[in-house]
Amino acid sequence: MDEFMEAAIAQAKQGKLEGGIPIGSVLVKDGKIIGRGHNKRVQDGDPVTHAEIDCLRNAGRIGSYKGTTLYSTLMPCYLCAGAIVQFGIKKVIAGESRTFPGAREFMISHGVEVVDLELDECEHLMSEFIQSNPELWNEDIGE
């Protein structure tokens, strides 16, 4: 596993420690992390503070997203995929999509390269959370 996915997993674990949903994300440009984030819907009481959105906010205004790669421990949902497409991020590396399929086809249809690493560690984080917090998870995915 590379250092960038490890950083995303660290963000997911931080979210879990804060009592939130364990999803983490980092934005990489020129081999450096320029933004980090984790799902803060619970902590902030904000329905749109998903990990990828928090990551993009923390990266700030960077002008062009050309050449960036977004890492996320979970396949991005339609909300986050919309931001990815809107900003022209052309590569997404997801830790897993077994617990939640996300918006993979949407991103691909808009020219985004999507890599699913199918990491057991990411799946375990989510499976454990979903099993322990089904109502909160269903709220997060709009069920």
Coordinates of C-alpha atoms in Angstrom, one line a residue:
M1 CA 0.0 0.0 0.0
D2 CA 1.4 3.4 -0.8
E3 CA 1.8 6.3 1.5
F4 CA -1.1 8.2 0.1
M5 CA -3.7 5.5 0.9
E6 CA -2.1 5.1 4.3
A7 CA -2.7 8.8 4.9
A8 CA -6.3 8.4 3.8
I9 CA -6.7 5.5 6.2
A10 CA -5.2 7.6 9.0
Q11 CA -7.9 10.2 8.2
A12 CA -10.6 7.6 8.4
K13 CA -9.3 6.4 11.7
Q14 CA -9.3 10.0 13.0
G15 CA -12.9 10.3 12.0
K16 CA -13.8 7.2 13.9
L17 CA -11.9 8.4 17.0
E18 CA -14.0 11.6 16.8
G19 CA -17.2 9.5 16.8
G20 CA -17.8 10.0 13.1
I21 CA -18.0 7.8 10.0
P22 CA -14.6 6.2 9.2
I23 CA -14.0 7.5 5.7
G24 CA -10.8 9.4 4.8
S25 CA -9.4 11.2 1.8
V26 CA -6.3 12.9 0.6
L27 CA -5.6 15.0 -2.5
V28 CA -2.2 14.6 -4.1
K29 CA -0.4 16.8 -6.6
D30 CA 3.2 16.4 -7.8
G31 CA 3.8 13.6 -5.4
K32 CA 2.7 15.6 -2.3
I33 CA -0.4 15.7 -0.2
I34 CA -2.0 19.1 -0.6
G35 CA -5.3 18.3 1.2
R36 CA -6.5 15.8 3.8
G37 CA -10.0 15.2 5.2
H38 CA -12.4 12.8 6.8
N39 CA -16.2 12.5 7.0
K40 CA -17.4 15.1 9.6
R41 CA -21.1 14.9 9.1
V42 CA -21.6 13.8 12.7
Q43 CA -19.0 16.0 14.3
D44 CA -20.1 19.2 12.4
G45 CA -23.8 18.4 12.0
D46 CA -23.3 19.1 8.3
P47 CA -24.9 16.7 5.9
V48 CA -22.4 17.4 3.1
T49 CA -19.1 17.2 4.9
H50 CA -18.1 13.9 3.4
A51 CA -14.4 13.0 3.5
E52 CA -13.7 14.1 -0.1
I53 CA -15.5 17.4 0.4
D54 CA -13.5 18.0 3.6
C55 CA -10.3 17.1 1.8
L56 CA -11.0 19.6 -1.1
R57 CA -12.0 22.3 1.4
N58 CA -8.7 21.7 3.3
A59 CA -6.7 21.9 0.1
G60 CA -8.1 25.3 -0.5
R61 CA -8.2 27.1 -3.8
I62 CA -5.4 25.6 -5.9
G63 CA -6.4 27.0 -9.3
S64 CA -6.2 24.0 -11.6
Y65 CA -6.7 20.4 -10.4
K66 CA -4.9 19.1 -13.5
G67 CA -2.5 16.4 -12.5
T68 CA -4.1 15.7 -9.1
T69 CA -5.2 12.3 -7.7
L70 CA -7.8 11.9 -5.1
Y71 CA -7.5 9.0 -2.7
S72 CA -10.4 7.8 -0.7
T73 CA -10.9 4.9 1.6
L74 CA -14.3 4.3 0.1
M75 CA -15.6 4.6 -3.4
P76 CA -16.9 8.2 -3.7
C77 CA -20.7 8.7 -3.6
Y78 CA -22.5 10.8 -6.2
L79 CA -22.1 14.0 -4.2
C80 CA -18.3 13.6 -4.0
A81 CA -18.1 12.2 -7.6
G82 CA -19.9 15.4 -8.7
A83 CA -17.2 17.5 -7.1
I84 CA -14.5 15.4 -8.6
V85 CA -16.0 15.8 -12.1
Q86 CA -16.7 19.5 -11.6
F87 CA -13.1 20.3 -10.6
G88 CA -11.6 18.1 -13.3
I89 CA -9.8 15.6 -11.1
K90 CA -8.9 12.9 -13.5
K91 CA -7.8 10.0 -11.2
V92 CA -9.5 8.5 -8.1
I93 CA -8.0 5.7 -6.1
A94 CA -10.5 4.1 -3.8
G95 CA -9.6 1.7 -0.9
E96 CA -12.7 -0.4 -1.5
S97 CA -16.2 -0.5 -2.9
R98 CA -17.6 -3.8 -1.5
T99 CA -19.4 -2.1 1.4
F100 CA -20.7 0.7 -0.8
P101 CA -20.5 0.8 -4.6
G102 CA -20.5 4.6 -4.9
A103 CA -20.6 6.4 -8.2
R104 CA -17.8 4.6 -10.1
E105 CA -19.6 4.4 -13.4
F106 CA -20.6 8.1 -13.2
M107 CA -17.0 9.1 -12.8
I108 CA -15.8 6.8 -15.5
S109 CA -18.4 8.2 -17.9
H110 CA -17.0 11.7 -17.3
G111 CA -13.4 10.7 -18.1
V112 CA -12.1 9.9 -14.6
E113 CA -9.8 7.0 -14.2
V114 CA -11.0 5.0 -11.2
V115 CA -8.9 2.4 -9.4
D116 CA -10.4 0.2 -6.7
L117 CA -7.7 -1.3 -4.5
E118 CA -10.1 -3.6 -2.8
L119 CA -8.2 -3.3 0.5
D120 CA -9.3 -5.5 3.4
E121 CA -8.4 -2.8 5.9
C122 CA -10.7 -0.3 4.4
E123 CA -13.5 -2.8 4.1
H124 CA -13.1 -3.9 7.7
L125 CA -13.3 -0.3 8.9
M126 CA -16.6 0.3 7.0
S127 CA -18.1 -3.2 7.7
E128 CA -17.5 -2.8 11.5
F129 CA -19.0 0.7 11.4
I130 CA -22.0 -0.2 9.3
Q131 CA -22.8 -3.2 11.6
S132 CA -22.5 -1.1 14.8
N133 CA -24.2 2.0 13.4
P134 CA -26.8 1.0 10.7
E135 CA -29.1 4.1 11.2
L136 CA -26.2 6.5 11.0
W137 CA -24.8 4.8 7.9
N138 CA -28.2 4.8 6.2
E139 CA -28.5 8.5 6.9
D140 CA -25.1 9.1 5.4
I141 CA -26.0 7.3 2.1
G142 CA -29.5 8.8 2.0
E143 CA -31.4 5.6 2.7

